[in-house]
Tab-separated table of C-alpha atoms in Angstrom:
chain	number	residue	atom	x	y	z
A	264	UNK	CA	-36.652	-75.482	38.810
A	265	UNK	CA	-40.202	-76.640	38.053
A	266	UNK	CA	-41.531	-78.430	35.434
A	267	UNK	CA	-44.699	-78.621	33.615
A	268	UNK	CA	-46.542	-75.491	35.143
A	269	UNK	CA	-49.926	-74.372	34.005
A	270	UNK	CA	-51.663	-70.977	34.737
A	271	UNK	CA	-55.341	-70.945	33.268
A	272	UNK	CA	-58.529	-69.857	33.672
A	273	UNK	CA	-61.860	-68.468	32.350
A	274	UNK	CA	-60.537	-65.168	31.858
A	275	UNK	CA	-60.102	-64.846	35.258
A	276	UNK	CA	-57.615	-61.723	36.434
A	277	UNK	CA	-54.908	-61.590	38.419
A	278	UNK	CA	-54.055	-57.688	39.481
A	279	UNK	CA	-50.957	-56.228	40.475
A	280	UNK	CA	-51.916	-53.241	42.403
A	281	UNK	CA	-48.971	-51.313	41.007
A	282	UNK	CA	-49.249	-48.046	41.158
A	283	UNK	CA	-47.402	-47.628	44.875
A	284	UNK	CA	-44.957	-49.066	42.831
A	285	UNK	CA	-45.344	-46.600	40.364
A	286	UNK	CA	-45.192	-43.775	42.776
A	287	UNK	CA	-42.045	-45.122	44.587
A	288	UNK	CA	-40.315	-45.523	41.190
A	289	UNK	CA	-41.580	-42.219	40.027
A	290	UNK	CA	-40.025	-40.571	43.144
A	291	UNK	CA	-36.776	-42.017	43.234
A	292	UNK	CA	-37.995	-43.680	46.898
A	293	UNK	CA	-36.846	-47.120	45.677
A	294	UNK	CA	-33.581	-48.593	46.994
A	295	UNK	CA	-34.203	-52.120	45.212
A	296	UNK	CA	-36.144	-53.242	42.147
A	297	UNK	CA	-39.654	-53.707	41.711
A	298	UNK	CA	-41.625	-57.145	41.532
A	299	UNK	CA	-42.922	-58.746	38.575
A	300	UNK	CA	-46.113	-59.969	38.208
A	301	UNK	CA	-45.771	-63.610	37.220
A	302	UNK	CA	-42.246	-64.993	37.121
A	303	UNK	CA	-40.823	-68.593	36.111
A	304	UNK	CA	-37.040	-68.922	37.028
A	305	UNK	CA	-35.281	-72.113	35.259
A	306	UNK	CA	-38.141	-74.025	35.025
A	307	UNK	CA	-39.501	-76.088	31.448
A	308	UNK	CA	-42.927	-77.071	29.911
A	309	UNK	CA	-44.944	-73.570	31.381
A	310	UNK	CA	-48.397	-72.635	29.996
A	311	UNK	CA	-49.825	-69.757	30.534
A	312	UNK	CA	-53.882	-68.412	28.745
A	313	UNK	CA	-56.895	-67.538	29.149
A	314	UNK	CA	-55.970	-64.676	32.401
A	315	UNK	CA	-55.879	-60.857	32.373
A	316	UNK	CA	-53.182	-59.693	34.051
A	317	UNK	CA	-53.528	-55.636	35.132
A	318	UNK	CA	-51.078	-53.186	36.634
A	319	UNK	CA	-47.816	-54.814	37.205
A	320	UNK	CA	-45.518	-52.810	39.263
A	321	UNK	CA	-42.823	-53.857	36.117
A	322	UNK	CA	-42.962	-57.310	34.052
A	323	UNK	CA	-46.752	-58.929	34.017
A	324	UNK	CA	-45.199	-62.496	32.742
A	325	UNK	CA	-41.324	-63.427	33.091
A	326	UNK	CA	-39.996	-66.857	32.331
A	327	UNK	CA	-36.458	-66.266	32.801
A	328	UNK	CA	-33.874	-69.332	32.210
A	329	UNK	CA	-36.671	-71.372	31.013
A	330	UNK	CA	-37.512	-74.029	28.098
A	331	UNK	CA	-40.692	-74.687	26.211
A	332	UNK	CA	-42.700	-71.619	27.194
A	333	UNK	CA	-46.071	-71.303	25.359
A	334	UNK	CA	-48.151	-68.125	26.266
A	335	UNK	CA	-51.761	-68.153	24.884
A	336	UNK	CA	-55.211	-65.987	25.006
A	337	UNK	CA	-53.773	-63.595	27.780
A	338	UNK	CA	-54.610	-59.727	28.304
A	339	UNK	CA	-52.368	-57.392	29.546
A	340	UNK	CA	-52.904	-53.832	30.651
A	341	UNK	CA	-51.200	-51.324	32.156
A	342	UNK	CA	-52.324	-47.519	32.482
A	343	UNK	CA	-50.449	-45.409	29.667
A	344	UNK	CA	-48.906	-43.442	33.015
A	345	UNK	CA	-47.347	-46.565	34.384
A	346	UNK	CA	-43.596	-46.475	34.044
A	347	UNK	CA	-41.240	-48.964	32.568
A	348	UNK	CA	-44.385	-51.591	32.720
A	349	UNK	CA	-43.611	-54.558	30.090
A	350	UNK	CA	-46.343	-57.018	28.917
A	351	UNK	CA	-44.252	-59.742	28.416
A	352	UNK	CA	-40.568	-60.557	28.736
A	353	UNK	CA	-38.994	-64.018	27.210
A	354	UNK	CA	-35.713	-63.709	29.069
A	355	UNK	CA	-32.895	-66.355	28.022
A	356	UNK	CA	-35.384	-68.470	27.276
A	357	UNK	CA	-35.737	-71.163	24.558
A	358	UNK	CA	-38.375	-72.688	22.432
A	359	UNK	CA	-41.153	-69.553	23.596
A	360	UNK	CA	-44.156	-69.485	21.504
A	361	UNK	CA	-46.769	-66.519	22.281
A	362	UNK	CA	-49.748	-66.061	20.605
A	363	UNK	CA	-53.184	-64.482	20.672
A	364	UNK	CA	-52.484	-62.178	23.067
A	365	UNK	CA	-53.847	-58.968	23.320
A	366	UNK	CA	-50.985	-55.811	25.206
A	367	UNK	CA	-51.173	-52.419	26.276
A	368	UNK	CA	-48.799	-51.069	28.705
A	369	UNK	CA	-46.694	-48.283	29.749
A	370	UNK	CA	-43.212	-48.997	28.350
A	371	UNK	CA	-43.216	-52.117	25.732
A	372	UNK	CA	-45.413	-54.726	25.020
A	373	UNK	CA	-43.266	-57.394	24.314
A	374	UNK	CA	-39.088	-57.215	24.843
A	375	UNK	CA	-37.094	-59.873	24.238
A	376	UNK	CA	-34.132	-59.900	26.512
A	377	UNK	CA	-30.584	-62.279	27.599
A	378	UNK	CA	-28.498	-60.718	30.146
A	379	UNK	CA	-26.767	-57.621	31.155
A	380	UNK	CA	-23.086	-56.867	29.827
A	381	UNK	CA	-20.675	-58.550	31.689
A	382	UNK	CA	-22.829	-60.970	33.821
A	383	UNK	CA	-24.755	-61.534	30.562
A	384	UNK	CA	-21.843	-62.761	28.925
A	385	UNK	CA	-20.148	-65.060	31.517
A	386	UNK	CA	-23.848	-66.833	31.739
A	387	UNK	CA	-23.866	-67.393	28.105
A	388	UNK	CA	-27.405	-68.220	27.569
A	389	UNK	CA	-29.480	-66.880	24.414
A	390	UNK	CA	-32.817	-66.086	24.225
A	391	UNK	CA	-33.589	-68.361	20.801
A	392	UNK	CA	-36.042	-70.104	18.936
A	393	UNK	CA	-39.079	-67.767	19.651
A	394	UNK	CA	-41.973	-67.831	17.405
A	395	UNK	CA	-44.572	-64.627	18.027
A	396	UNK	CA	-48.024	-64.629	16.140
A	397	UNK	CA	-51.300	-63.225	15.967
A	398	UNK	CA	-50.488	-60.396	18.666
A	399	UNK	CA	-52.223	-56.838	19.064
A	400	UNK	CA	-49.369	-55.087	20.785
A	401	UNK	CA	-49.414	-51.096	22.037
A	402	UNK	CA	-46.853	-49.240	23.711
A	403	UNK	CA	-47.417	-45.694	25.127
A	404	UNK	CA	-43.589	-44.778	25.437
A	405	UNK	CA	-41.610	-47.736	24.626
A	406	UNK	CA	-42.049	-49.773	21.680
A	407	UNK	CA	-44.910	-52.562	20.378
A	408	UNK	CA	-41.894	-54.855	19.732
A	409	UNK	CA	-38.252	-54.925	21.453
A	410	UNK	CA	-35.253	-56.803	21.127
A	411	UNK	CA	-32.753	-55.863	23.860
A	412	UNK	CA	-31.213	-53.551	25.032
A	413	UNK	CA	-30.179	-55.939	27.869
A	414	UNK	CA	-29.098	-59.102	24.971
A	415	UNK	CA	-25.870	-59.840	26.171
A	416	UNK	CA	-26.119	-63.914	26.113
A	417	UNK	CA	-27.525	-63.291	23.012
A	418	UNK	CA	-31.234	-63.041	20.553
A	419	UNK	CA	-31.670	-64.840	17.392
A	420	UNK	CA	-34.200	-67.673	15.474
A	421	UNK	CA	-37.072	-65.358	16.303
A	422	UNK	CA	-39.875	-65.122	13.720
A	423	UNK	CA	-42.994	-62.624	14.480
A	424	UNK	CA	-46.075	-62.971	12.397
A	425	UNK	CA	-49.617	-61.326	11.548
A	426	UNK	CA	-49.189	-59.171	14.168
A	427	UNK	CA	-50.923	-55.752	14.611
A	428	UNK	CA	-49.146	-52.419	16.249
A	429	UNK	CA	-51.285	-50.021	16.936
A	430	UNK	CA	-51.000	-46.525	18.992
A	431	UNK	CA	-47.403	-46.844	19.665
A	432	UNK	CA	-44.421	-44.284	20.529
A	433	UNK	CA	-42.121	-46.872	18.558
A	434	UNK	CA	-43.138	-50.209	16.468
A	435	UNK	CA	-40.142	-52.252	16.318
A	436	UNK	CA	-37.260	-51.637	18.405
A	437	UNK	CA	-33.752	-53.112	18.155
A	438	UNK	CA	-31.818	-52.386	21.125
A	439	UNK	CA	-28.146	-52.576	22.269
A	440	UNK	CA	-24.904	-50.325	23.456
A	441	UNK	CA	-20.955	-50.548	23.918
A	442	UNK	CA	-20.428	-53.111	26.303
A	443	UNK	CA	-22.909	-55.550	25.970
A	444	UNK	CA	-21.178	-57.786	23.570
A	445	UNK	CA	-23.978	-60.684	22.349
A	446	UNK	CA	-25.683	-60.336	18.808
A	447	UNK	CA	-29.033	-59.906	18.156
A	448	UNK	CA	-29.129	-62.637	14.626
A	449	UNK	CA	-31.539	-64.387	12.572
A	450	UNK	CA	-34.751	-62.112	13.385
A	451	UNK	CA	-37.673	-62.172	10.685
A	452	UNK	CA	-40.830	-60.178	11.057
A	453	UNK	CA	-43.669	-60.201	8.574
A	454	UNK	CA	-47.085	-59.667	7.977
A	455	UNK	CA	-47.311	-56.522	10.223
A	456	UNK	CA	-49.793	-53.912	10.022
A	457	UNK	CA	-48.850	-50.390	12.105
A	458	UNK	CA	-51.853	-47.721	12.725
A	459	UNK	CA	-50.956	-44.394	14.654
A	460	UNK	CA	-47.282	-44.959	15.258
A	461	UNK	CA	-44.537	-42.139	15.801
A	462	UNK	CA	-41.529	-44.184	14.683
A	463	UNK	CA	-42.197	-47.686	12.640
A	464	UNK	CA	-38.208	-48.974	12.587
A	465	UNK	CA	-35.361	-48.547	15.242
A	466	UNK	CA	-32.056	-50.200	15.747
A	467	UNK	CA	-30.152	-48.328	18.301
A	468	UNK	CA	-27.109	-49.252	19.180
A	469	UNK	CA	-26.506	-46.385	22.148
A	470	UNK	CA	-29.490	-47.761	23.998
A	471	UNK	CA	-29.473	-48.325	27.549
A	472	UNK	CA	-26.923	-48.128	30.630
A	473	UNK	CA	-24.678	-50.296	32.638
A	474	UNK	CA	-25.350	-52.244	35.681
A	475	UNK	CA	-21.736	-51.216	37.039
A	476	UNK	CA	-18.993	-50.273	35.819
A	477	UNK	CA	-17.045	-53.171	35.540
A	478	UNK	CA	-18.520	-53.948	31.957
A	479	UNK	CA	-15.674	-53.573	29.003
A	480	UNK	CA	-16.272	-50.847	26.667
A	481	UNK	CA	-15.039	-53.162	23.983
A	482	UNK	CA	-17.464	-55.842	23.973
A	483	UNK	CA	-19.208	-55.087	21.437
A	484	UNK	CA	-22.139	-56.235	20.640
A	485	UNK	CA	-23.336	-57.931	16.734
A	486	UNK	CA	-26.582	-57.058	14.825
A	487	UNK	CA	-27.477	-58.992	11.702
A	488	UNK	CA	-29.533	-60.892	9.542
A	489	UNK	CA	-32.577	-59.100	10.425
A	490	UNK	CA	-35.451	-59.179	7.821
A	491	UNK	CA	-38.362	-57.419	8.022
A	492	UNK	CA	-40.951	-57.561	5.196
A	493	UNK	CA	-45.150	-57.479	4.132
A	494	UNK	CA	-45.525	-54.624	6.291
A	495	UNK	CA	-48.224	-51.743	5.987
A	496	UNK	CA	-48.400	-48.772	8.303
A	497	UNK	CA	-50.857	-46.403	8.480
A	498	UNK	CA	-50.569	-42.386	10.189
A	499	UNK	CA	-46.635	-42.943	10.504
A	500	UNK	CA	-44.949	-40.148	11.566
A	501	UNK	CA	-41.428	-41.289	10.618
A	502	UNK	CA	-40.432	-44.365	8.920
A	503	UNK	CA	-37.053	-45.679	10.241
A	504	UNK	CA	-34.061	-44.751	12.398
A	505	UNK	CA	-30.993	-47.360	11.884
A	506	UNK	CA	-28.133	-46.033	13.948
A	507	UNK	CA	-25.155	-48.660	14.725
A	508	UNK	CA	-21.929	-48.595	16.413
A	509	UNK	CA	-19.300	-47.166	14.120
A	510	UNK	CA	-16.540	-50.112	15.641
A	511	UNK	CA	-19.099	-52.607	15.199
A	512	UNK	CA	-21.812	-51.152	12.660
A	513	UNK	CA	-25.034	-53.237	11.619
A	514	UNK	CA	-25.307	-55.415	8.838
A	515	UNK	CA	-27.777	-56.903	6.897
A	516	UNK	CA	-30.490	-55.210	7.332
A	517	UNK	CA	-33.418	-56.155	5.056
A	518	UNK	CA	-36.673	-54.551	4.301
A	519	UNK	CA	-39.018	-56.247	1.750
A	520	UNK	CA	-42.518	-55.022	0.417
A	521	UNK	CA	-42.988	-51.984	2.785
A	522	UNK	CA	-45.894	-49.766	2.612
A	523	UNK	CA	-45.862	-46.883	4.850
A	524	UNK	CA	-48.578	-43.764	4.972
A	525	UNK	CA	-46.593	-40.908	6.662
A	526	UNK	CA	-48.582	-38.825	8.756
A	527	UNK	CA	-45.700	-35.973	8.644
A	528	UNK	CA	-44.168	-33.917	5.924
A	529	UNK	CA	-40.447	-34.488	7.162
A	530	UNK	CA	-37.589	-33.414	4.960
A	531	UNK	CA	-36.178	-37.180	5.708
A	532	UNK	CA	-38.550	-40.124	6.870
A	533	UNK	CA	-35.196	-42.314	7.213
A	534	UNK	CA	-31.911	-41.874	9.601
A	535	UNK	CA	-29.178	-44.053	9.389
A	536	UNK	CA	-25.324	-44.478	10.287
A	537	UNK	CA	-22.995	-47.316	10.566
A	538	UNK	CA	-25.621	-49.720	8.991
A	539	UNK	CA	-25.823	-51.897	5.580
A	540	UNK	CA	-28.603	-53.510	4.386
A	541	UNK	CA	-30.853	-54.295	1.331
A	542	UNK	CA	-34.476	-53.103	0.508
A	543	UNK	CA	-36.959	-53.753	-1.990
A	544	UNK	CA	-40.294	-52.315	-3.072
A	545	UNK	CA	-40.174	-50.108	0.182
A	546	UNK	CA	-42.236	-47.190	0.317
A	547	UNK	CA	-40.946	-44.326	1.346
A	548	UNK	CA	-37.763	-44.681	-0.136
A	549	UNK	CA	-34.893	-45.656	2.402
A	550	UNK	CA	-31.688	-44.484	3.072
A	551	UNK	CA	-28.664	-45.208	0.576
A	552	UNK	CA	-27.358	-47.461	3.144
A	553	UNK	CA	-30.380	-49.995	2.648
A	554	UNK	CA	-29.447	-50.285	-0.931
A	555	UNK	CA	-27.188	-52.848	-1.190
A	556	UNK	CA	-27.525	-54.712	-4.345
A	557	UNK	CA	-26.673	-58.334	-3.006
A	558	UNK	CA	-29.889	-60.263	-1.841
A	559	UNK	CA	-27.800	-63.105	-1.078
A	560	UNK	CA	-27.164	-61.262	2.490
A	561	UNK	CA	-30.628	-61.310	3.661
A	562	UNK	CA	-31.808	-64.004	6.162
A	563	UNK	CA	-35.057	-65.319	5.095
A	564	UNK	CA	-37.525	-68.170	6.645
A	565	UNK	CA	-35.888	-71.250	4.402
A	566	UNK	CA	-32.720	-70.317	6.141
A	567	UNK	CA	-33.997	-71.173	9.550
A	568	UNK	CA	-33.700	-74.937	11.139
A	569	UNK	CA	-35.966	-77.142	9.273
A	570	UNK	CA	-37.767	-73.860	7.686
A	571	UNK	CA	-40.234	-73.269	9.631
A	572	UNK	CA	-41.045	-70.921	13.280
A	573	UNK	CA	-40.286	-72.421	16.417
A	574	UNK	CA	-39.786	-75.811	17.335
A	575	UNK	CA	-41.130	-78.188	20.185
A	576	UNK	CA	-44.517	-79.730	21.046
A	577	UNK	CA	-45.297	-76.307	21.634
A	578	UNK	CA	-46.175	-75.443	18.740
């Protein structure tokens, strides 16, 4: 419940000491959660730049519930060792603008998230309007970029730009499962450039467990309108995995101007099920499922409020 909170300095650090965390989590010793580094809880106008943050025992920054968020110049770093550490973690959250930020953790660099199944749900509140830009991002086992899995209030208006993946178990990640209901909407990325990663595209939708099991099995959850285009990837081992939800299967799915150098000599660079979508000048060649011939379903920056990324005095 704070407002107008600022975190700066010259590049000054703030450590988390994790890895007793680490160790605990790592050995099961853990009968509660671990702490986050930084954490905002439903509070507005936050600033955050110009820190290093090092060896979170989980999150390093974690505005949860919170309005006008604008994270600038910060380094984050976590050992490649550390589990399940996230750089960070816009969590229903609105108006979120983070840029020139340099990430390297364990698990993902930056996951955008909105509540867990059933508690999700009854909170109702999105993670939305989020404008990402001029990022270096590297994951060791997660993935550069994440949406999900935990998106049960709901992720859309998100637009990611010139941003650079490097080193990375998985580039961009779309996550969800039976049960969470939500969507993830209205998601454009462009103007990416990927260097040593083993999977470029994934949208999972078996991803993640429960909290309890009091979730319903048939909330399910929506994926569409996502639009990913002027990408170029470098030492790619495989290009894309789209798997949805056969009761609930993804839909447009767009991929625009795609240049990826495999690494690999796989039979198949692409896997996909219970997906639609549209590509053009895509390189390799997609799956059949990617080749619808209507345009018309693809979400695209004019479509967005007033056409532009973000919104706010933030940006």
């Amino acid at each position: 419940m704070l407002r107008d909170v600022v975190i700066t300095g010259d590049n000054g650090t703030i450590d988390g000491q994790g890895s007793v965390w680490w160790e605990w989590f790592t050995s099961h010793s853990l009968n509660y959660t671990r702490p986050h580094l930084v954490e905002f809880v439903s509070s507005k106008d936050v600033h955050v730049s110009n820190i290093t943050f090092l060896n979170a025992p989980a999150y390093n920054i974690h505005p949860v519930y919170c309005s006008n968020v604008h994270i600038h110049n910060v380094s984050v770093y976590a050992p490649p060792g550390s589990p399940y550490t996230v750089g960070i973690v816009p969590d229903s959250s609105d108006n979120v603008c983070i840029e020139d930020c340099n990430i390297s953790t364990g698990h993902d660099a930056i996951a955008l998230k909105s509540g867990w199944d059933e508690y999700g749900i009854a909170y109702g509140r999105p993670t939305t309007n989020v404008h990402i830009r001029s990022v270096h991002l590297q994951s060791s086992t997660g993935s550069s970029l994440a949406f999900g899995s935990e998106m049960s209030g709901g992720i859309s208006n998100i637009q990611v730009e010139h941003v650079h993946l490097y080193n990375s178990f998985i580039g961009i990640q779309f996550r969800t499962t039976k049960g969470r209901g939500g969507y993830l909407r209205e998601i454009i990325i462009s103007d990416a450039n990927m260097l040593n990663i083993n999977l470029a595209f994934s949208a999972i939708g078996d991803y993640g467990s429960h909290p309890d099991d009091k979730f319903n099995p048939n909330a399910f959850p929506s994926l569409e309108k996502i639009t990913l285009h002027d990408i170029i990837g470098k030492n790619i081992i495989m290009a894309g995995n789209f798997s949805g939800i056969q009761q609930a299967p993804f839909k447009s799915m767009c991929l625009f101007n795609i240049s990826l150098s495999m690494s690999s000599t796989f039979s198949s660079c692409w896997s996909c099920s219970n997906v639609s979508g549209y590509s053009k000048m895509v390189f390799p060649e997609p799956c059949a499922d990617l080749k619808n011939s209507n345009a018309s379903l693809c979400f695209s920056i004019l479509m967005r409020p007033n056409g532009r990324g973000g919104s706010g005095a933030i940006l």
